[in-house]
Structures are given as structure tokens and as C-alpha cells.
Coordinates of C-alpha atoms in Angstrom, one line a residue:
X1176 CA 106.7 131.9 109.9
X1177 CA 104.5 131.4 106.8
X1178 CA 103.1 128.6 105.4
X1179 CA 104.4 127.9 101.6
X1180 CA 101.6 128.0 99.1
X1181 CA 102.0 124.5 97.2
X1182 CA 99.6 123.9 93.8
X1183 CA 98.5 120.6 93.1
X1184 CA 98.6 120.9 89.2
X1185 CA 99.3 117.2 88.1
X1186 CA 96.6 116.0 90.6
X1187 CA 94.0 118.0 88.6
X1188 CA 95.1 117.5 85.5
X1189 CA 94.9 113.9 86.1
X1190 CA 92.7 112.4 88.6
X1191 CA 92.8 109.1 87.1
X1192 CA 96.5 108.6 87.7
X1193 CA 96.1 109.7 91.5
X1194 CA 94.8 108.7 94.6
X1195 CA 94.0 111.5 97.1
X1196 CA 95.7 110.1 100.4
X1197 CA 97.6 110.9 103.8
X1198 CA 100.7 109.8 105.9
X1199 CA 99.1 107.6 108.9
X1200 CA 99.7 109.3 112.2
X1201 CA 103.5 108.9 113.7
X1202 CA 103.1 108.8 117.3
X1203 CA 107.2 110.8 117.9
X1204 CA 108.2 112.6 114.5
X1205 CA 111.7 114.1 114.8
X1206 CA 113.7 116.0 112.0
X1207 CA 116.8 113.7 111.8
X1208 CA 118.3 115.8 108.7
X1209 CA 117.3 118.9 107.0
X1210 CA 119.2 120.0 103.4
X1211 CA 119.1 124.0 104.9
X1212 CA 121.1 125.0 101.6
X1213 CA 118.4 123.0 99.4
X1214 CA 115.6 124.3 101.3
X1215 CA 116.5 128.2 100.7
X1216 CA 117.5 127.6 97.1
X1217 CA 113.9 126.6 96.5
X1218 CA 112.6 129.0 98.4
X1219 CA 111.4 127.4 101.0
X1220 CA 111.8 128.6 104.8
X1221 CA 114.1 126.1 106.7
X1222 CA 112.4 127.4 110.3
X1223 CA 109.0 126.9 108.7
X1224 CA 109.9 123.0 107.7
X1225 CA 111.3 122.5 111.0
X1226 CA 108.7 123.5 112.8
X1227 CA 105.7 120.9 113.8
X1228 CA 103.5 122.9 111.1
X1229 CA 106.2 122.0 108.5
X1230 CA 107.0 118.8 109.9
X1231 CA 103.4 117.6 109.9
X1232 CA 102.9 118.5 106.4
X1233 CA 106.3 116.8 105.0
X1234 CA 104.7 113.7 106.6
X1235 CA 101.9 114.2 104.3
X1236 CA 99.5 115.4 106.1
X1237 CA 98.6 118.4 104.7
X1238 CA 95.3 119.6 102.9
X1239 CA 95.5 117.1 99.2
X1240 CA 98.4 115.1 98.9
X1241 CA 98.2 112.2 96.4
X1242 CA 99.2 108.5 95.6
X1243 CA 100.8 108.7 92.0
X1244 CA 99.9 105.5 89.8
X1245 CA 102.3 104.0 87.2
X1246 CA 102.7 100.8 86.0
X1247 CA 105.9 99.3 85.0
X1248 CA 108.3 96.1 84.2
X1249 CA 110.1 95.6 87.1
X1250 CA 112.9 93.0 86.5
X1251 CA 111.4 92.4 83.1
X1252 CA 108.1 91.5 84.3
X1253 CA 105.2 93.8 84.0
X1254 CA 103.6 95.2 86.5
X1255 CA 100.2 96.8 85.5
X1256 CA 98.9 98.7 88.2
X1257 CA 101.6 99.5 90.6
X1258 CA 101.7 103.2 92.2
X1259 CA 103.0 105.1 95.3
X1260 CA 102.7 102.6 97.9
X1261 CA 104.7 104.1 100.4
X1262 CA 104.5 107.4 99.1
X1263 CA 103.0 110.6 98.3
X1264 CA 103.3 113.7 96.2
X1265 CA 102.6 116.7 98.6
X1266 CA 102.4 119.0 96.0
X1267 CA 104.3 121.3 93.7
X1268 CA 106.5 124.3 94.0
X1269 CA 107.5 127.1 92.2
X1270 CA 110.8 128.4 93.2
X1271 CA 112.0 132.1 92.7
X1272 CA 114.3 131.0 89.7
X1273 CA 110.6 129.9 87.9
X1274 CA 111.0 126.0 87.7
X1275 CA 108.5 124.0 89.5
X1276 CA 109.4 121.3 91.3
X1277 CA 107.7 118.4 93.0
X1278 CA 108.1 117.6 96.9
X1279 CA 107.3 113.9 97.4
X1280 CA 107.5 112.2 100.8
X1281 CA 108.3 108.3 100.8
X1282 CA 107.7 105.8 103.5
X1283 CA 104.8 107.7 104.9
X1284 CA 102.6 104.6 105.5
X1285 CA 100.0 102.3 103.7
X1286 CA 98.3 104.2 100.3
X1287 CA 95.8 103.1 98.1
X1288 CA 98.4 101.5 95.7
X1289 CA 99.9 99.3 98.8
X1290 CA 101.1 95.9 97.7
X1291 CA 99.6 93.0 100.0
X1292 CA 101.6 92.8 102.6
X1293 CA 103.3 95.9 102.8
X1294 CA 103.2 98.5 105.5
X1295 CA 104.1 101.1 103.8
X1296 CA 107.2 102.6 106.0
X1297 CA 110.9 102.5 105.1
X1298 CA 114.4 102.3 107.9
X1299 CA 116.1 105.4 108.6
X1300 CA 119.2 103.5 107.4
X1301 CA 117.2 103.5 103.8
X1302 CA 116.3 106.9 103.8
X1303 CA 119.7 108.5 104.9
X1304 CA 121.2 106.2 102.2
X1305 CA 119.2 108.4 99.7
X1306 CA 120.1 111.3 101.3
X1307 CA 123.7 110.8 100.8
X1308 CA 124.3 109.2 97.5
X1309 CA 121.4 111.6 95.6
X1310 CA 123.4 114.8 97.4
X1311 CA 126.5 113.7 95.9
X1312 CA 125.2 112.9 92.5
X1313 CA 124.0 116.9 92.8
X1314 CA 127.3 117.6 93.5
X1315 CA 129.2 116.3 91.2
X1316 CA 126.4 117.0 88.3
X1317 CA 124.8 114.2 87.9
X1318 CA 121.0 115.0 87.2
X1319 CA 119.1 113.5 90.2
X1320 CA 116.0 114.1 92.5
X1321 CA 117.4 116.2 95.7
X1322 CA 117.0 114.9 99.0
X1323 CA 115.0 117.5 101.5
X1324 CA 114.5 116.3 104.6
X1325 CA 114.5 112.9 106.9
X1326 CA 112.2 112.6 110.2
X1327 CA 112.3 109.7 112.3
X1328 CA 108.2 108.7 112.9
X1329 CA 108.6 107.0 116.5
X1330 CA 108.1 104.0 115.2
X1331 CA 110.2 100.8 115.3
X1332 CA 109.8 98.2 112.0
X1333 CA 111.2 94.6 111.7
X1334 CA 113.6 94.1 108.6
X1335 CA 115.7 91.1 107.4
X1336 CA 119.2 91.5 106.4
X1337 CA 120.4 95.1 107.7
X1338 CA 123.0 93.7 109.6
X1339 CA 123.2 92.9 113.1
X1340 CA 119.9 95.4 113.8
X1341 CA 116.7 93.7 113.1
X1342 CA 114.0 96.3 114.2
X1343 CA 115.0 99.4 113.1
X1344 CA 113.5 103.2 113.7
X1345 CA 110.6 103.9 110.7
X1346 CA 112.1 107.2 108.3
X1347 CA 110.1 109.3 105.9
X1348 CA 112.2 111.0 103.4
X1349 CA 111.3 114.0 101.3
X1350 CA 112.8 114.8 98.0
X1351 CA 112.3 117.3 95.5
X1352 CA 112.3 116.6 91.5
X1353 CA 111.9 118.2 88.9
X1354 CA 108.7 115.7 88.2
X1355 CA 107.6 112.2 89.1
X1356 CA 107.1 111.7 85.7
X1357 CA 108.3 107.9 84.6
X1358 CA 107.8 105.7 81.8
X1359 CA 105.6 103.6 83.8
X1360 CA 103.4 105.9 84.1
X1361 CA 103.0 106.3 80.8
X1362 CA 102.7 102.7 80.3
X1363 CA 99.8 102.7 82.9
X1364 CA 98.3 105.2 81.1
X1365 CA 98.7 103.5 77.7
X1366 CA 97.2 100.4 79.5
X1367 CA 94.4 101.6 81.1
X1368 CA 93.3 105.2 80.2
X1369 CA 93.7 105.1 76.5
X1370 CA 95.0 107.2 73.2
X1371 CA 94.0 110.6 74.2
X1372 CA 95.2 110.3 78.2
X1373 CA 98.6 109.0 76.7
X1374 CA 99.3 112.3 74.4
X1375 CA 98.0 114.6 77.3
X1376 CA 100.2 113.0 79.5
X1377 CA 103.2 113.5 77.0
X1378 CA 102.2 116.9 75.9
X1379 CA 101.9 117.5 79.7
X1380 CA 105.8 116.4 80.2
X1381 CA 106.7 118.5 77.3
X1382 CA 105.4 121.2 78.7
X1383 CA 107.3 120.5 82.6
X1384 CA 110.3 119.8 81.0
X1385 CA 111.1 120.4 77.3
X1386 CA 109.3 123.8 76.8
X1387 CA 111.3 124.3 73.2
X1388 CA 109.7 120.9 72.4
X1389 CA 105.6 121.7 73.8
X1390 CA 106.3 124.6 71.1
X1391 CA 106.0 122.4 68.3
X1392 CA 102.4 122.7 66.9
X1393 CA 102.4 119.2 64.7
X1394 CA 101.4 116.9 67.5
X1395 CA 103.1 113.8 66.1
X1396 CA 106.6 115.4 65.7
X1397 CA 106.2 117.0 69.5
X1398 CA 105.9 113.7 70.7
X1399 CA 108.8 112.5 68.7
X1400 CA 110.9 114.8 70.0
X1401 CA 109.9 114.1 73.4
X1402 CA 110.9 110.7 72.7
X1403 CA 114.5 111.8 71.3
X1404 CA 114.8 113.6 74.5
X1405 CA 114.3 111.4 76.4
X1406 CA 116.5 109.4 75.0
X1407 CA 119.2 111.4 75.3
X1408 CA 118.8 112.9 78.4
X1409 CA 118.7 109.1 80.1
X1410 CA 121.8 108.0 77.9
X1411 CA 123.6 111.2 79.4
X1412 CA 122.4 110.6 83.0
X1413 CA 123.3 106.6 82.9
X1414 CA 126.8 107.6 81.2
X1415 CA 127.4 110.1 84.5
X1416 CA 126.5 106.8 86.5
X1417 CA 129.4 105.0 84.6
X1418 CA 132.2 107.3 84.5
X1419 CA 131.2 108.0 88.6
X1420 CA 130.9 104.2 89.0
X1421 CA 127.4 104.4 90.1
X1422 CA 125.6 101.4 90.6
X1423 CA 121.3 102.1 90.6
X1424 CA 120.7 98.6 91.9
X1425 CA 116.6 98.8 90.6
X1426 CA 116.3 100.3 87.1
X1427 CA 112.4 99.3 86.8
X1428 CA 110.6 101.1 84.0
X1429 CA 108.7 102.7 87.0
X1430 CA 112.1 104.6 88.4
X1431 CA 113.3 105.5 84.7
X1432 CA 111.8 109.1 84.5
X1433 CA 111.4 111.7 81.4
X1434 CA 113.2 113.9 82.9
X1435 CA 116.3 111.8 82.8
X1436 CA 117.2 112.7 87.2
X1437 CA 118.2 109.9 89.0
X1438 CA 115.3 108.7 91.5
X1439 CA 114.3 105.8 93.2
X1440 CA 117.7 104.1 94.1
X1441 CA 117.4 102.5 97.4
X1442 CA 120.1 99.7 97.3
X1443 CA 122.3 101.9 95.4
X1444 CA 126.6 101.3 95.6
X1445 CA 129.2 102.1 94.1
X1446 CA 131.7 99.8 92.0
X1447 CA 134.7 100.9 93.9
X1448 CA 137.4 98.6 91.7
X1449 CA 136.1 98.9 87.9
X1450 CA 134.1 95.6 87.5
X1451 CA 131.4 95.2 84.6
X1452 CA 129.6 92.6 86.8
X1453 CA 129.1 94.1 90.0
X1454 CA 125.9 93.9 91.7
X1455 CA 125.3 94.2 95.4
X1456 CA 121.5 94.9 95.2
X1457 CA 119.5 92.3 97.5
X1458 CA 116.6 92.1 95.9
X1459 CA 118.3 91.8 92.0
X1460 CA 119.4 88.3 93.2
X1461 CA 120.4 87.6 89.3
X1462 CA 122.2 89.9 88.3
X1463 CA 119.7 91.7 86.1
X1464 CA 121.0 95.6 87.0
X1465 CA 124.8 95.1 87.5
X1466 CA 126.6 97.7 86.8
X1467 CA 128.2 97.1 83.2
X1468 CA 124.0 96.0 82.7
X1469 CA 123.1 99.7 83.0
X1470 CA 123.0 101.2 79.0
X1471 CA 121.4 98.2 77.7
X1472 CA 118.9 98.2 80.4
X1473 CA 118.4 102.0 79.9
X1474 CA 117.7 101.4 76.4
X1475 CA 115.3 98.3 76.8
X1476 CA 113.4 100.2 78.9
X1477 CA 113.3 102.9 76.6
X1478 CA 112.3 100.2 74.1
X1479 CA 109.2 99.5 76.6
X1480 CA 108.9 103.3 76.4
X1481 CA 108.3 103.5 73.0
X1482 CA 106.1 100.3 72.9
X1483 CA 103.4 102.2 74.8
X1484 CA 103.1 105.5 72.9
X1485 CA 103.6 103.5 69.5
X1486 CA 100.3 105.3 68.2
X1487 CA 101.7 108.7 68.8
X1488 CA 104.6 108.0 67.2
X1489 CA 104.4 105.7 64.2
X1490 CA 105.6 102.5 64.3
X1491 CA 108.2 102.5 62.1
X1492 CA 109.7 105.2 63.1
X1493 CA 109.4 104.1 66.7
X1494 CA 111.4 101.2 65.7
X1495 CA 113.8 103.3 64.0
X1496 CA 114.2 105.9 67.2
X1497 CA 115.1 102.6 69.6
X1498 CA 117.7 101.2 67.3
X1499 CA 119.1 104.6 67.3
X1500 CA 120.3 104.2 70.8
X1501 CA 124.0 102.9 70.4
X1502 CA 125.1 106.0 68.5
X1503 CA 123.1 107.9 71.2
X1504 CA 124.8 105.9 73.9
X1505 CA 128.0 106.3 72.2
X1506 CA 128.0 110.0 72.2
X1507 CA 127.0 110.5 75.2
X1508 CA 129.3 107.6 77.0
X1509 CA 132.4 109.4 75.1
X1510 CA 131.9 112.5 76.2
X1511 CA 131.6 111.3 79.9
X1512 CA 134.9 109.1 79.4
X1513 CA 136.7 112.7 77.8
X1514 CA 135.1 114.3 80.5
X1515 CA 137.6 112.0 83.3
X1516 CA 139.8 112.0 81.5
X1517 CA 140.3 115.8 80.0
X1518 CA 140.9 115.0 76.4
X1519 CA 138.5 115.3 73.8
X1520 CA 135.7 113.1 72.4
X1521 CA 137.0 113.0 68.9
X1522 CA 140.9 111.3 70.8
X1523 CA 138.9 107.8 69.9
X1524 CA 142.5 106.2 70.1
X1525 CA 142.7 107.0 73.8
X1526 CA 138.9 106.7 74.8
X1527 CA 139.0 103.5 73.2
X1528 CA 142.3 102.6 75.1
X1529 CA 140.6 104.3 78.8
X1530 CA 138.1 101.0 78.1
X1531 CA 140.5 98.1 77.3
X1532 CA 142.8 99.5 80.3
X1533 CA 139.5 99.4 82.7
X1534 CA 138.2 96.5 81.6
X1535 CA 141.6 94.6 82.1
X1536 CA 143.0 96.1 84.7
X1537 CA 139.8 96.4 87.4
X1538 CA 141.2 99.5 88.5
X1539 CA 139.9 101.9 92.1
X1540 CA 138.3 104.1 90.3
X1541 CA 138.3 106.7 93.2
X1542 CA 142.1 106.3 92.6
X1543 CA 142.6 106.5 89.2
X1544 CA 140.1 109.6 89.1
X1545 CA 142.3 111.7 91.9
X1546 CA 145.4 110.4 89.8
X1547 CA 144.1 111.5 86.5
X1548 CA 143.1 115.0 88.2
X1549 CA 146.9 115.3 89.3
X1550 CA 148.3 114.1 86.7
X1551 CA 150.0 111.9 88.9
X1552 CA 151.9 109.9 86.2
X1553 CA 153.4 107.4 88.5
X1554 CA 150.1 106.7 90.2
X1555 CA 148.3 106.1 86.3
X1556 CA 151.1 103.5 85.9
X1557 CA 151.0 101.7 89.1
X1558 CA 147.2 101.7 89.2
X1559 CA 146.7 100.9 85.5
X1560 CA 149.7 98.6 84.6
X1561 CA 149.8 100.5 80.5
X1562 CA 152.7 102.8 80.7
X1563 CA 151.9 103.4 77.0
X1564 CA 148.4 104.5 77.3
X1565 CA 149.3 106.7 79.8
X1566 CA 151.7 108.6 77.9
X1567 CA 149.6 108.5 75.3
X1568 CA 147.1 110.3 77.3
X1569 CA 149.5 112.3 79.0
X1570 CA 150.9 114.2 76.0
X1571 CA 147.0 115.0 74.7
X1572 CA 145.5 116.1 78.3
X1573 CA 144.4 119.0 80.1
X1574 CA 144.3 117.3 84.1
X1575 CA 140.4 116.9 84.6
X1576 CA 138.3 118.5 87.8
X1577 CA 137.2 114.8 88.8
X1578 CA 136.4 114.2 91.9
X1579 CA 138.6 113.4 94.7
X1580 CA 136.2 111.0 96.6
X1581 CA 133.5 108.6 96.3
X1582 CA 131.3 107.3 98.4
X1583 CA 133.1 104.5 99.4
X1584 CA 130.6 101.6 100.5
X1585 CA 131.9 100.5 103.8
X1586 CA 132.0 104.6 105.0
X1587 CA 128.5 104.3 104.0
X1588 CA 127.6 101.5 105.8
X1589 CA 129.4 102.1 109.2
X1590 CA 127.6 105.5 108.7
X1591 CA 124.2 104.6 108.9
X1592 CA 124.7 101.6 111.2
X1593 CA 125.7 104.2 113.7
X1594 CA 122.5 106.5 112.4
X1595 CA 120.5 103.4 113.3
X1596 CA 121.9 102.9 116.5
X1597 CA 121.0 107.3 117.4
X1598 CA 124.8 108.0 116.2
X1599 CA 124.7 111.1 113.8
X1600 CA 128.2 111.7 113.9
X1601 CA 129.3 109.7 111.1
X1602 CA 126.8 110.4 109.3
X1603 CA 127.3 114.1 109.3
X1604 CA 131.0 114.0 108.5
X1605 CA 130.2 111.6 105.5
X1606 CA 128.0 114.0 104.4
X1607 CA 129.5 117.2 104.7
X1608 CA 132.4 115.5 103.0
X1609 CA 130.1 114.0 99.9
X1610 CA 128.8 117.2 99.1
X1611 CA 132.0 118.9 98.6
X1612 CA 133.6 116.1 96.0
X1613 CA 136.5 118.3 94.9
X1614 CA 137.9 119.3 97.6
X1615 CA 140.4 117.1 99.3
X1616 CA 138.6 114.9 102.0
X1617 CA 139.7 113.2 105.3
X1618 CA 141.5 110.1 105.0
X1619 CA 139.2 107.8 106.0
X1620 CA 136.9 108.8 103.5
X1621 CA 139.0 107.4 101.3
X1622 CA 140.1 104.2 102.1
X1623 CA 139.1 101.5 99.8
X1624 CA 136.4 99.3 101.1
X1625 CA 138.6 96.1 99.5
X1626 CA 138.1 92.5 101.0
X1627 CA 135.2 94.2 102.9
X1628 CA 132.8 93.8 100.5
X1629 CA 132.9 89.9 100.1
X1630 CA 128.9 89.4 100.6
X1631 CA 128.0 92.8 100.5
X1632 CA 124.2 93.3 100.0
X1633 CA 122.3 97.0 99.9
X1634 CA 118.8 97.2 100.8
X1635 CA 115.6 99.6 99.9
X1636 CA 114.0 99.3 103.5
X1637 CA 111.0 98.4 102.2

């Protein structure tokens, strides 16, 4: 077995948004998961990672992993030095296909950027909750940092509210994304490192993840259209989130990245019956990131986005690029809705209809997906109570490939209580089944969580 050979690009390209750093020592590490399939379509050797070499290294202690710094407004209040306080980038990879990716390891211990108070670790349950939702979002295509890899450390944490089990084992998981790349840290840079650190960083995203755009030679309009992509690759991600159901639960500036993935999402659910409101997050005690909240938050945080590069872009036409959003929103939030429902985006009569039907009717969306997908007329009319939509929508479709389960939040839950407790079993079978979401799954995976979730409350672990 060979050691991979990771670079450490963003690290020296800027110092001053990094904190060199290492995962304290773990006293019993154990590989609880490893994403095999993941790890050999990156290119990395599964019996290398599970060996105590790779192991030791995903803990982050290899030769120069670093604390990322970002700022950000975290339930509308800004934050302006925040950072990787549980966390570490170990470095970036360049897979066969030619992208680079970074592998980041989170819960690792105490860094630099540490909030008082904190001590740095995250619960297994928190990190096998990652595992499992960002897998599925893969699956079913929504863009999203990849989960890699979750070792137990040996030691035991105290946590409130995880139900009847207090102390808890200590987790480190290890993701891979395309970058670590967020608004807030652009908004620390803007804050704290100037004009010129600002458009390197931007110029430096570009480059990682809009190549067609780092080709533009005027430096204004290439970070314009950086902006604009941005824009429209988190109004595309965020309208996957709504169709699916998916509930973030912490949409901070600091976990919106310019990439557009998914990351961050600790107290992530899922709103199993279609309800605008829902919000199970324990730490968004007002309601802030329900899930019917999501698009406008998206595009005020975009908003704080702009705010921060306004020299690079003009102010005017910054203004002019934020108040764009709707019609960006709307695009991309009809497609999504065509998408589940296999007409087209210009069938505005029936996409138009899909909403007034969802919003009245508080339908399982899990159910109405699988009956859409079957084409399951009967089903449409019991679930949805519209007999006229749906033959409406009947005589324009093409069934869509949605997918036949969700993660339903009580499966979830008993899963990782069990995880806690040295179960795996569960776990594994939720799993498997999640990351194959059109194929037709046990039962019990999709059994609707109902009165169940009366109280219900998600946690990040930290």
C-alpha cells in the first residue's frame, strides 16, 4: 500500500485564511464506515485508508493540514472571525478524471478558530447523520459534498438532547468537496484582508470551479460572472432541496458555498408531509431556516454575498444582479417541479396547479413522488384530493424517474440510536437502501414517520 500524494494548494495561496493545525490524539480510533465505492472513484486506495497509516492521517494528523477561516451571518447575525473549529482541510486531491477535490475531516478536536467553550469533537450519531443524508442527495443528484469515511476516536462526550443517551462515543467524519469555498469566506476576506485578497480569492474560485468563467480577461466582468454563477448554481441546488423535501436546518452564510454542493447540514430532515413551515432544527429555535424559508434565505445570503465584493462588481449592478434572483429562482424551481412531475417547464397551468395542490393539501411527499412515477392515478387522487389537476397532468405526462424513498426521519433516528448504542445493523440497511433511491426499497423504509414526529428536534453534535 501507498501513501496518496495530497497538495496543499489553497493553504499556500492563502496563509492568511489558514491556520496550520492537527487532530488531538484519540486514545481507540476505529473505522465505523468507509464509502469503498467513493473511495475508488477518487482514486484513492480503500486498504490504504483503512489501514492505521490512513486512518491516522484522516484524523488529521498528517504532515500540513489546516484550520480554514471564514466569517459569516449565522442566523442573521454576523460573525466576523469564525473558522474551522472542529475541523480541518487535510489537503487536496486530484482524481484520475482531473478535478480536484478537497478531503476535510470534522470533529477532529480543538483548532485555532475554537469558540470558547467548545471542544471541538462531534457524536457518531451527528456524523453518520451526514453520512446518510449527503449519500442520498449524491444519489438522487443533488450537488453535495460526499461523505468518505467515519472513525469512532475512543472517546466518550456529554451532549444535551440526543435522546435517552447522554454521553455518547466522539466521531470524526471525512468528506470530500469539490471546495470549502463559502461566502463567508469571502466576507472574512472582504473584512479583514482587503480589495486585492478579495479578487484573488474570487479569481481563485473561478479558476476551481468555473474554468469557462477564469477565461475572461476583463477582471470586472469575470467576477460578475462568478457572481451569476453562483447564483444560479445555489437557486438550482436549493430547488433539488424543495422538490426532495430537504430541510438544511443551518443555512449560515458560512455553509452557503460557491460551488453551489450541499455542506454543512448537521440537523438536517426531511419534510415528510409537504408543510411550508417545518422546522425541526434545535438550535434554529425561531424558525429562521424552515423549510418553505429556504429560497429567500438563499438569496439574502447571496445579497450578503454581493455586499462584500461590491468593489469588484459595481454597485449598481450588484444591486441589479440580487434583485434578479426571483426570475432566477423561478427557473430554476420550475424546472425542478417539471422534473417530479415529467411535464415540461413551459405547462405553467399545471406547475402552477402542482403548488396550490401542495400547499393545500400537505401531501407525503415520498407518496405522491412513487405515485407520480407510476402513474398511479388512483393514488394522485386519494393523496392529493384534485381529481382535476390530476387529469390535467395525466393527459400532458411522461411518468417521471423520482425516487421511490426518502429518508424518512424516524428510520433515521432509530438508525443511529442503535449506531450509538454499537448497533450497525440498521444503519447499514438504511444506507444501502438510501443510496439506491429508485429502486424499490423494504417496507419499513417507507413507512411514514406521522404522529412520530410531534417534538421532533435534529442536532449538529456539536
Amino acid at each position: 500500500m501507498k501513501a496518496p500524494v495530497f497538495t496543499h494548494d489553497y493553504a499556500l495561496r492563502f496563509p492568511t485564511l489558514t491556520a496550520p493545525s492537527h487532530g488531538e490524539e484519540h486514545p481507540r480510533p476505529q473505522l465505523v464506515v468507509l464509502n469503498e465505492a467513493l473511495a475508488l472513484e477518487l482514486g484513492l486506495d480503500p486498504e490504504w485508508l483503512a489501514s492505521p497509516a490512513g486512518i491516522d492521517f484522516l484524523l488529521g494528523h498528517g504532515d500540513k493540514p489546516v484550520a480554514m477561516a471564514y466569517a459569516g451571518h449565522q442566523f442573521g447575525q454576523l460573525s466576523p472571525v469564525l473558522g474551522d473549529g472542529r475541523a480541518l482541510l487535510l489537503g487536496e486531491w486530484h482524481t484520475p478524471a482531473g478535478d480536484v477535490v478537497d478531503l476535510h475531516a470534522k470533529g477532529i478536536g480543538r483548532t485555532p478558530y475554537s469558540r470558547p467553550g467548545s471542544d471541538g469533537r462531534g457524536t457518531l450519531a451527528s456524523m453518520l447523520r451526514e453520512y446518510l443524508h449527503s449519500e442520498y442527495l449524491h444519489a438522487v443528484g443533488a450537488p453535495t459534498a460526499r461523505s468518505l469515511a467515519v472513525i469512532v476516536t475512543g472517546i466518550a462526550i456529554q451532549r444535551q438532547g440526543f435522546g435517552s443517551v447522554p454521553v455518547q462515543p466522539a466521531a470524526v467524519g471525512v468528506r470530500a468537496a469539490a471546495s470549502h469555498l463559502r461566502i463567508g469566506t469571502v466576507q472574512f476576506a472582504a473584512m479583514h484582508l482587503g480589495e486585492h485578497a478579495v479578487n484573488d480569492l474570487l479569481d481563485y474560485a473561478a479558476q476551481r470551479h468555473y474554468p469557462d468563467v477564469a477565461k475572461e480577461p476583463h477582471p470586472q466582468e469575470r467576477r460578475r460572472e462568478l457572481f451569476r454563477r453562483v447564483m444560479e448554481t445555489q437557486a438550482d441546488t436549493v430547488a433539488k432541496w424543495m422538490r426532495l423535501g430537504f430541510i438544511h436546518g443551518v443555512m449560515n452564510t458560512d455553509n452557503t458555498t460557491l460551488s453551489g454542493e450541499t455542506i454543512d447540514f448537521g440537523p438536517c430532515a426531511y419534510a415528510e408531509n409537504f408543510d411550508l413551515d417545518t422546522c425541526y432544527s434545535s438550535i434554529d429555535t425561531g424558525g429562521r431556516y424552515a423549510f418553505g424559508h429556504q429560497p429567500d434565505i438563499v438569496h439574502w445570503n447571496l445579497a450578503q454575498f454581493a455586499q462584500a465584493i461590491v468593489p469588484s462588481l459595481g454597485l449598481d449592478w450588484a444591486q441589479e444582479a440580487v434583485d434578479s434572483f426571483p426570475a432566477i429562482w423561478a427557473r430554476a424551481h420550475a424546472a425542478e417541479q417539471a422534473r417530479a412531475l415529467g411535464v415540461s417547464p413551459a405547462d405553467t397551468e399545471i406547475l402552477n396547479g402542482w403548488d396550490e395542490v401542495l400547499s393545500a393539501q400537505h401531501p407525503d411527499l415520498n407518496s405522491v413522488h412513487r405515485a407520480l412515477a407510476d402513474a398511479d392515478e388512483g393514488a394522485l387522487r386519494d393523496l392529493l384530493q384534485a381529481p382535476e389537476w390530476v387529469a390535467q397532468w395525466r393527459g400532458k405526462a411522461t411518468p417521471p424517474r423520482n425516487p421511490r424513498l426518502i429518508p424518512r426521519n424516524l428510520r433515521v433516528e432509530e438508525a443511529l440510536q442503535a449506531a450509538t448504542n454499537g448497533d450497525l445493523r440498521k444503519f447499514n440497511a438504511l444506507s444501502g437502501a438510501l443510496q439506491q433511491p429508485f429502486a424499490e426499497p423494504d417496507p419499513i423504509f417507507l413507512q411514514p414517520s406521522g404522529d412520530g414526529l410531534a417534538g421532533y428536534r435534529t442536532f449538529c453534535g456539536t
